[in-house]
Coordinates of N, CA, C and O in Angstrom, one line a residue:
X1 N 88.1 165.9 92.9 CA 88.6 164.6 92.9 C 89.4 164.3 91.6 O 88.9 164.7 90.6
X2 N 90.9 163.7 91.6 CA 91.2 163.9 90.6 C 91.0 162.5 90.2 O 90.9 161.4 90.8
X3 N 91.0 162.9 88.2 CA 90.6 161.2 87.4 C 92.0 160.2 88.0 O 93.0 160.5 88.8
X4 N 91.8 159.4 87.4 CA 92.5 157.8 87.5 C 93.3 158.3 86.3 O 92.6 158.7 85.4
X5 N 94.8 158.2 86.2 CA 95.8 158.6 85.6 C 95.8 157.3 84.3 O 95.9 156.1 84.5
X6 N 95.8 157.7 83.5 CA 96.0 156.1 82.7 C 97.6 156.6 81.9 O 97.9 157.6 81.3
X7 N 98.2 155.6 82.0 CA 99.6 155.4 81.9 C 99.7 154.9 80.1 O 98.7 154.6 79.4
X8 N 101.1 154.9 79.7 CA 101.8 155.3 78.5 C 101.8 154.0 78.1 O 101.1 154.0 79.1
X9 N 101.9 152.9 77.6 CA 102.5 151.9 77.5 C 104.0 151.8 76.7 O 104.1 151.5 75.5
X10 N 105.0 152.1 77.5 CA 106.2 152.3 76.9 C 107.2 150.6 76.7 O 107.3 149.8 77.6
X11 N 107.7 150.5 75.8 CA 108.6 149.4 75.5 C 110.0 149.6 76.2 O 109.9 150.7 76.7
X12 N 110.9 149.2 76.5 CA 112.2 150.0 76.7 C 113.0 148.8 76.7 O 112.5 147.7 76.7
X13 N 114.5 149.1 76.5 CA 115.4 148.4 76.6 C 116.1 148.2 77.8 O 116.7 149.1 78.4
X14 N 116.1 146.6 78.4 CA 116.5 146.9 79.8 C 117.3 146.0 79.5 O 116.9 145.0 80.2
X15 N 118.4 145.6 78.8 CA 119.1 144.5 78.6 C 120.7 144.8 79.6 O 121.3 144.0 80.4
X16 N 121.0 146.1 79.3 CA 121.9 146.9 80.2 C 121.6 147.5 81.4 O 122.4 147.6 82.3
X17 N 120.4 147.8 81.5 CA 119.8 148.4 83.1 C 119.8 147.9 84.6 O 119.1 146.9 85.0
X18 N 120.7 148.7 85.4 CA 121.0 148.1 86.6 C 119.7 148.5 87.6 O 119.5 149.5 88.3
X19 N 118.7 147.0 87.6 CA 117.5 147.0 88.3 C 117.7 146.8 89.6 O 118.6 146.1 90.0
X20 N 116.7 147.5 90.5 CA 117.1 147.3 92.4 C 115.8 147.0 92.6 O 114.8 147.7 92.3
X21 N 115.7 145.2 93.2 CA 114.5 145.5 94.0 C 114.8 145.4 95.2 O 115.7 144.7 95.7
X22 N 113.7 146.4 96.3 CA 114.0 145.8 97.4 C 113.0 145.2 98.3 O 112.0 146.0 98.5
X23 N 113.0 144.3 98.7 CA 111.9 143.1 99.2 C 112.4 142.1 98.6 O 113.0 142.2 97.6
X24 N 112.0 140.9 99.4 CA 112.2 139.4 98.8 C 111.4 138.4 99.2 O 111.7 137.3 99.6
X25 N 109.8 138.9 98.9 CA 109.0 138.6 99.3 C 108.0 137.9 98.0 O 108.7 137.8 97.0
X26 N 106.5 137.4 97.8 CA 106.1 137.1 97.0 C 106.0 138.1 96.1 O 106.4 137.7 95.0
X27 N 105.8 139.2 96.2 CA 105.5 140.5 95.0 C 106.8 140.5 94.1 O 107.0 140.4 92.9
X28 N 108.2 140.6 95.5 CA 109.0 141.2 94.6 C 109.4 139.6 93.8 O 109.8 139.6 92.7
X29 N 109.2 138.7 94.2 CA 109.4 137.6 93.1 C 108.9 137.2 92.2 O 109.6 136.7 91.4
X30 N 107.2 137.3 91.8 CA 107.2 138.0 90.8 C 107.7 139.0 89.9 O 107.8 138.7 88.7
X31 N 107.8 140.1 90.4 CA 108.5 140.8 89.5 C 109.9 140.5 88.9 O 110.4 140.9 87.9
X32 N 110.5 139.8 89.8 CA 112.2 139.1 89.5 C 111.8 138.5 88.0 O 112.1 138.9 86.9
X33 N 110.9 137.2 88.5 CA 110.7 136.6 87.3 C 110.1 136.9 85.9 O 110.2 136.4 84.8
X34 N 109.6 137.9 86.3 CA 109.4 139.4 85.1 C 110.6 139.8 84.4 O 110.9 139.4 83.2
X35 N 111.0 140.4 85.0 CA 112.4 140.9 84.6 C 113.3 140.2 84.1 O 114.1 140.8 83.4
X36 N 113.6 138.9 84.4 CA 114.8 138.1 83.8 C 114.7 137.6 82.6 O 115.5 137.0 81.9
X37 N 113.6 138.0 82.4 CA 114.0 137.3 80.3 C 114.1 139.2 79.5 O 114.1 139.3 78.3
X38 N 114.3 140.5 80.4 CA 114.5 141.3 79.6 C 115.9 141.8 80.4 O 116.6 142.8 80.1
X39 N 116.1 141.2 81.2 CA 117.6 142.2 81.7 C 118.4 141.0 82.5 O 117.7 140.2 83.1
X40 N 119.8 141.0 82.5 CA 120.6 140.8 83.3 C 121.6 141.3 84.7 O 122.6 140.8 85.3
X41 N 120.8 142.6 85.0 CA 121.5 143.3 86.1 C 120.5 143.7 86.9 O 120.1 144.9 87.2
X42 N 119.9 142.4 87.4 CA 119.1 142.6 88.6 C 119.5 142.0 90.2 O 119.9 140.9 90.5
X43 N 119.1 143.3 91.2 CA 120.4 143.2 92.4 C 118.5 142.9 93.4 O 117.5 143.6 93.1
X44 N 118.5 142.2 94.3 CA 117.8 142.3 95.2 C 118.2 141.9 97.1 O 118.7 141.0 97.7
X45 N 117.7 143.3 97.2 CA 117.7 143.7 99.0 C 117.1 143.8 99.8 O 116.7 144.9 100.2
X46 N 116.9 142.7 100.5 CA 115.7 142.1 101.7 C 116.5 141.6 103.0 O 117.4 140.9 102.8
X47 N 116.2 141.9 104.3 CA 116.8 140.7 105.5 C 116.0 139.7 105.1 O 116.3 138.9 106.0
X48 N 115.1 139.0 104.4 CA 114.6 137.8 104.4 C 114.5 137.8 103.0 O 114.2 138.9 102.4
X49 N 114.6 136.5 102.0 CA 114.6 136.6 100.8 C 114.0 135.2 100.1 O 114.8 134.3 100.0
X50 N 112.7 134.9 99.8 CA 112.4 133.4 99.6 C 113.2 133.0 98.5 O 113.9 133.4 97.5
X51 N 112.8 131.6 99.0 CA 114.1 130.4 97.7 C 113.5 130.7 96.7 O 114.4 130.9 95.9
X52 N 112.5 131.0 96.3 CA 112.2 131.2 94.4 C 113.0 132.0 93.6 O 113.2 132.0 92.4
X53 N 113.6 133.2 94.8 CA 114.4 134.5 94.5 C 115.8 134.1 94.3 O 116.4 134.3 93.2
X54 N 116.2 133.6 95.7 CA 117.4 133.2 95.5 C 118.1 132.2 94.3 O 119.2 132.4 93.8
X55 N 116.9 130.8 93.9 CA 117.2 130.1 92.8 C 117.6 131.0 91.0 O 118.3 130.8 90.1
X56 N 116.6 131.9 91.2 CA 117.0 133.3 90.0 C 118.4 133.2 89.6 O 119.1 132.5 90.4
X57 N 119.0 133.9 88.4 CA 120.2 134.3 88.4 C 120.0 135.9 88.5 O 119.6 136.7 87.7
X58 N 120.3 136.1 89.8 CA 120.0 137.7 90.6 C 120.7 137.8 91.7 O 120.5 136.9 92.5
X59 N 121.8 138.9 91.9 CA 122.4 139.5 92.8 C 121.4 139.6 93.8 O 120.4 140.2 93.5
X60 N 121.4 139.0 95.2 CA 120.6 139.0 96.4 C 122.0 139.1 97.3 O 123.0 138.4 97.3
X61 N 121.6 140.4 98.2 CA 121.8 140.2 99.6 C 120.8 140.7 100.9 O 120.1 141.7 101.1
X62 N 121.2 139.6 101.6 CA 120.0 139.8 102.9 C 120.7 140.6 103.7 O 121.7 140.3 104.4
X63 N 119.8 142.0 103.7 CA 120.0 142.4 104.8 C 119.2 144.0 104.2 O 118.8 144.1 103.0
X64 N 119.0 144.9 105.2 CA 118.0 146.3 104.9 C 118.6 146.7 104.1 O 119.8 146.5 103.7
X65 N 117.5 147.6 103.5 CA 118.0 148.5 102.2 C 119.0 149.5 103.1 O 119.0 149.6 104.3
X66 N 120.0 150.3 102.2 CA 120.6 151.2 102.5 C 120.5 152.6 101.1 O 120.3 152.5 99.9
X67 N 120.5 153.3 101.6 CA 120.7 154.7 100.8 C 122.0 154.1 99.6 O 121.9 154.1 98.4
X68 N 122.9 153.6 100.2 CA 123.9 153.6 98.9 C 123.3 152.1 97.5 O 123.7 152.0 96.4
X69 N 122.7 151.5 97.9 CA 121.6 150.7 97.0 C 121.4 151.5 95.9 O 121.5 151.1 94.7
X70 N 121.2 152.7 96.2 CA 120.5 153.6 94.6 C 121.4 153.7 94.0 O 121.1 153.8 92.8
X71 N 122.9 153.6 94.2 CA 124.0 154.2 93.5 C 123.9 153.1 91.6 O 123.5 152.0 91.4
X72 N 124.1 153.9 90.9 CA 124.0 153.6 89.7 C 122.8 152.6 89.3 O 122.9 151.8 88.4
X73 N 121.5 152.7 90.3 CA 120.7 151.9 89.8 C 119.5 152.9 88.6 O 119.2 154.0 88.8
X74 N 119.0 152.0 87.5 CA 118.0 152.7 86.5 C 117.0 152.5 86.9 O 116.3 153.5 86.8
X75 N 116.3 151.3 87.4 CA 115.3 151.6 87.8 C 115.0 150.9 89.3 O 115.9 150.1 89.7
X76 N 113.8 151.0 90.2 CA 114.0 150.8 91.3 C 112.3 150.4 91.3 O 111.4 151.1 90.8
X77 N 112.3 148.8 92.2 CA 110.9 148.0 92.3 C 111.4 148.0 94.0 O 112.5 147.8 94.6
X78 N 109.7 148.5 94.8 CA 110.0 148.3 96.3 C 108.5 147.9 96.6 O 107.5 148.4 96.4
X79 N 109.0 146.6 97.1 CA 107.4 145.8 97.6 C 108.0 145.2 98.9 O 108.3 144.0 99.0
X80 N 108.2 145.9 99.9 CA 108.8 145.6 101.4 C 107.9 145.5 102.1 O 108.3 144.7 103.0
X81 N 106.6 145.9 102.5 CA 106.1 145.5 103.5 C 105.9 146.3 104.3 O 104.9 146.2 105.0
X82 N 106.8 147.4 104.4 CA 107.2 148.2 105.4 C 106.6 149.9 104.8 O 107.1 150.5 103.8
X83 N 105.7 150.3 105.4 CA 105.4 151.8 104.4 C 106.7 152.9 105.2 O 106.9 153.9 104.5
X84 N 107.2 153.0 106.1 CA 108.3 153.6 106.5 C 109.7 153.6 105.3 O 110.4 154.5 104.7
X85 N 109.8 152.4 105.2 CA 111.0 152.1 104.2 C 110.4 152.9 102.5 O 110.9 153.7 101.6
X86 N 109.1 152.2 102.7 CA 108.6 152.4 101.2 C 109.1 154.5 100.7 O 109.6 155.2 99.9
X87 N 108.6 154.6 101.6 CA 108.7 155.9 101.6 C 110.1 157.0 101.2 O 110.3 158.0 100.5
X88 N 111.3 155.7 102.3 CA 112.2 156.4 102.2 C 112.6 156.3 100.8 O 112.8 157.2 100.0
X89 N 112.7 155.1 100.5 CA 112.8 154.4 98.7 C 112.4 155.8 97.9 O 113.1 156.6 97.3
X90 N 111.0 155.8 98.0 CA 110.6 156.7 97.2 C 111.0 158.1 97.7 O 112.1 158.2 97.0
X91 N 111.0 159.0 98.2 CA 112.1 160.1 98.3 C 113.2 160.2 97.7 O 113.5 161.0 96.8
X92 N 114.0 159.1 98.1 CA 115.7 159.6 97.9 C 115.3 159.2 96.0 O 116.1 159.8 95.3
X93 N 114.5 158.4 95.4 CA 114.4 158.2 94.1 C 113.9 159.1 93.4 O 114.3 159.1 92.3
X94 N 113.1 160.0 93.7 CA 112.7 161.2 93.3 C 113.8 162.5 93.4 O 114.1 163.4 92.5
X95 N 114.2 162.3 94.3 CA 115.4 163.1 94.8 C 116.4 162.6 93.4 O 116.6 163.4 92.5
X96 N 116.8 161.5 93.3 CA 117.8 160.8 92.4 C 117.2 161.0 90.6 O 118.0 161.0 89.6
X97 N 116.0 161.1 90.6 CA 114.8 160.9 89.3 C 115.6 159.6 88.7 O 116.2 159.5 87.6
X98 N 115.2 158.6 89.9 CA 115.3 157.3 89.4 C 113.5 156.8 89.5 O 112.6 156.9 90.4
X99 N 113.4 156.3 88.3 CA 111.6 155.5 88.3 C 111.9 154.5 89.1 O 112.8 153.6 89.1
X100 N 110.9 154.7 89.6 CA 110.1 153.9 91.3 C 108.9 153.5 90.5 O 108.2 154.0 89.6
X101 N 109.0 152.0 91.3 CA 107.5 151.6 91.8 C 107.3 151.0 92.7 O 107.9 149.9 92.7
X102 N 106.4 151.5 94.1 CA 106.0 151.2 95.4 C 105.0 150.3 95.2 O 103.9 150.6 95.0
X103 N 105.3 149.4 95.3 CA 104.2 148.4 95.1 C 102.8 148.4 96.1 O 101.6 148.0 96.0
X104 N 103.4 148.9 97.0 CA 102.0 149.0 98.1 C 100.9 150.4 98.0 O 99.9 150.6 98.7
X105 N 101.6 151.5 96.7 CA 100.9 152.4 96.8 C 101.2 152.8 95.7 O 102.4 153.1 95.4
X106 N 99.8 152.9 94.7 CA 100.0 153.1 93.2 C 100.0 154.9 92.7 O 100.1 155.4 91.6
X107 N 99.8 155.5 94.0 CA 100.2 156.8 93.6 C 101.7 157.5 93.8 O 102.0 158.7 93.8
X108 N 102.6 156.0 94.0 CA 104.1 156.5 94.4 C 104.4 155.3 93.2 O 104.9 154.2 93.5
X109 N 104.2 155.8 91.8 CA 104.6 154.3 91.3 C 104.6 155.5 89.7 O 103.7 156.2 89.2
X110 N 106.4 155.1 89.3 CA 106.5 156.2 88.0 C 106.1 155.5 87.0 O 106.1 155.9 85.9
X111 N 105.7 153.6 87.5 CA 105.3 153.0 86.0 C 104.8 151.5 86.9 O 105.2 151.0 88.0
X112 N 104.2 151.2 86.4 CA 103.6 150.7 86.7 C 103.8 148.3 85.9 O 103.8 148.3 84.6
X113 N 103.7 147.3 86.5 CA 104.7 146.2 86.4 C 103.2 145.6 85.2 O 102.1 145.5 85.6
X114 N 103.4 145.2 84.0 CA 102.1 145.0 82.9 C 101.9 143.5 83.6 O 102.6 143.0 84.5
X115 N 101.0 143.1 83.0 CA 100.7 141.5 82.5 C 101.7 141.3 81.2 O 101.5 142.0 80.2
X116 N 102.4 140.6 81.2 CA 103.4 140.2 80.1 C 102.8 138.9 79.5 O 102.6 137.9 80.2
X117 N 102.5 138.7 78.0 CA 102.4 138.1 77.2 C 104.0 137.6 76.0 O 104.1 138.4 75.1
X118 N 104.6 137.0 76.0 CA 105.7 136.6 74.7 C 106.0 135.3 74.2 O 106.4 134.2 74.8
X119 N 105.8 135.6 73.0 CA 105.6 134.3 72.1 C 107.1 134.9 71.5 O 106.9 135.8 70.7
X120 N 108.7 134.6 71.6 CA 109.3 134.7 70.6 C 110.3 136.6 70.8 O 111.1 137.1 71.5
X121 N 109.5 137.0 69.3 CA 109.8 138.8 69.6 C 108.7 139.4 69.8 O 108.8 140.6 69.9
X122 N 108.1 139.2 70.0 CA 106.1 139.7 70.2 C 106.0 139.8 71.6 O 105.9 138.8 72.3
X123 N 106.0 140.9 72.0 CA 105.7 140.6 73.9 C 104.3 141.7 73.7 O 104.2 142.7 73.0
X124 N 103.5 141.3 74.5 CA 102.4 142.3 74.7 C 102.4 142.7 76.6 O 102.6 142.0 77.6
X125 N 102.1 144.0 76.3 CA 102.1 144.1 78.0 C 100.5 144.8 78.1 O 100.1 145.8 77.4
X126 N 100.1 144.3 78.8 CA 99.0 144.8 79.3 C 98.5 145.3 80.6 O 98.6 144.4 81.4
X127 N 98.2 146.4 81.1 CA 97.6 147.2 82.1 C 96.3 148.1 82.5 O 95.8 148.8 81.7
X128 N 95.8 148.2 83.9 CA 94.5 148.5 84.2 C 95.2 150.2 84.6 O 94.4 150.9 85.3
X129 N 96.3 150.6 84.4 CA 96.9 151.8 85.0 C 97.0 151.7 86.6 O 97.2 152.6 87.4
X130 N 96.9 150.3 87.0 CA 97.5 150.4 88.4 C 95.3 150.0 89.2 O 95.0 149.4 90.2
X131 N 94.7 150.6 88.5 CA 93.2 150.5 88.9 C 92.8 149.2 89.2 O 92.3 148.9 90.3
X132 N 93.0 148.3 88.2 CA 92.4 147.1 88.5 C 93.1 145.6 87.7 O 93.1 145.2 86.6
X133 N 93.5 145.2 88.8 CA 94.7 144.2 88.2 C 93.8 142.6 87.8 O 94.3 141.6 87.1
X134 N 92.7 142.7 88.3 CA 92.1 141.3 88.0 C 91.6 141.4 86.5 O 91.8 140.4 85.7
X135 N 90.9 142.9 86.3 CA 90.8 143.1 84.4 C 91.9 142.9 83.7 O 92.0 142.2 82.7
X136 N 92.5 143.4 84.2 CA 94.5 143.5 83.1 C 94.6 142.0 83.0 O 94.5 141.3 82.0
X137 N 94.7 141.7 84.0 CA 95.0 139.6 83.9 C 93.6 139.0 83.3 O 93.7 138.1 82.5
X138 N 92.8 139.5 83.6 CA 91.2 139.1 82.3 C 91.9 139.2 81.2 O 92.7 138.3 80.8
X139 N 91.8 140.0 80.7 CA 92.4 140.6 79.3 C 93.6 139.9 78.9 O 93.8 139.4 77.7
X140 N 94.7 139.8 80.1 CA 96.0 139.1 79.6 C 96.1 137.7 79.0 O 96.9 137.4 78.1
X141 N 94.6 136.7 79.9 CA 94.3 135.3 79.6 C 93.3 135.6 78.3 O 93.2 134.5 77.7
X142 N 92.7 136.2 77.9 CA 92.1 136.4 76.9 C 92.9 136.8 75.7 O 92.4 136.3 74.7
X143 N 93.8 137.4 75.6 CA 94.8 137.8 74.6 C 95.7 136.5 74.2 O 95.7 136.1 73.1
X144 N 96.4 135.7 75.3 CA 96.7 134.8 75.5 C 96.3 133.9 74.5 O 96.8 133.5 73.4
X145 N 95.2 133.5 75.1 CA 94.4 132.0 74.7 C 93.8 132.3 73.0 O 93.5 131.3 72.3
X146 N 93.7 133.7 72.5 CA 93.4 134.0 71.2 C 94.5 133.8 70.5 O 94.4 133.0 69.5
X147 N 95.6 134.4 70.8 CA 96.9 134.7 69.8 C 98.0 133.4 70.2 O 98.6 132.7 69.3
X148 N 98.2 133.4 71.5 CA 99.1 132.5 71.6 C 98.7 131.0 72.2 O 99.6 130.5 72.9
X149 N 97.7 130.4 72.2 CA 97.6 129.1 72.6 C 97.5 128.9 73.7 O 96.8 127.9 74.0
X150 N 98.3 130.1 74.9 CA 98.5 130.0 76.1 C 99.8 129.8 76.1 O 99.9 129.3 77.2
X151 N 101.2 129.9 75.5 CA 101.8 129.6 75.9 C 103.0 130.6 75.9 O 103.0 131.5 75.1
X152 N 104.3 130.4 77.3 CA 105.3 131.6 77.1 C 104.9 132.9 78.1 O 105.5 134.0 78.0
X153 N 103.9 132.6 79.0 CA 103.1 134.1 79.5 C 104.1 133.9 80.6 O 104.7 133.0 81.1
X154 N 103.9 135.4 81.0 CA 104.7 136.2 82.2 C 103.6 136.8 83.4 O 102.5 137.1 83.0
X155 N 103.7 136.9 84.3 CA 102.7 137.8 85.0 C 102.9 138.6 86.1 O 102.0 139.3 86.5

């Protein structure tokens, strides 16, 4: 049996990075609202796309993913619903060695989405390595309510 992989916690610069998600569903809107206070080149690809998404400042178009979607994208979030699609996503991304994360399956995920904490320049991200997301957000409101008051959190 192999152990539970515990992951890197890496910082990166995504101010220039052309992000793909595809879904437009509750997960992937979360993650939209993640991403928009560190990057401006986020494109999202769903036939159905909720208003929380759409109100974003984010490239949305409705309709299925396509293979040409990957073209110059850095990194790629897929929480579709669909494990057929999920799959193809992750192939042609591996194929591309563009970082994936399958949201529906954390062993097809090259990184995995933290609990975001930021007060300012101070962002903390915290993660269960994909294991257990109710500890990470324990920890996240506990970090939180110590250092920052509560206020400014991401999730």
């Amino acid at each position: 049996m192999e152990k539970n992989k515990v992951y890197f916690p890496l910082f990166i610069d995504l101010s220039e990075k052309k992000i793909l998600v595809v879904g437009g569903g509750k997960i992937a809107a979360r993650r939209v609202h993640t991403l928009i206070p560190f990057c401006s080149k986020i494109k999202v690809v769903a036939p159905e796309i909720t208003g929380e998404i759409l109100e974003k400042p984010v490239e949305c178009e409705k309709r299925k993913f396509l293979m040409e979607d990957l073209e110059g994208a850095d990194l790629v979030l897929a929480a579709t619903d669909d494990p057929a699609v999920d799959e193809i996503i992750w192939n042609l991304c591996r194929q591309k060695k563009i970082p994936v994360n399958i949201a529906s399956d954390k062993s097809k995920c090259d990184f995995f989405f933290p609990g975001i904490i930021q007060d300012k320049n101070v962002v903390v991200g915290i993660t269960a390595s994909g294991a257990d997301h109710r500890q990470a957000r324990k920890v996240r409101e506990i970090i939180e309510e110590a250092c920052f008051s509560g206020k400014n959190s991401e999730e």
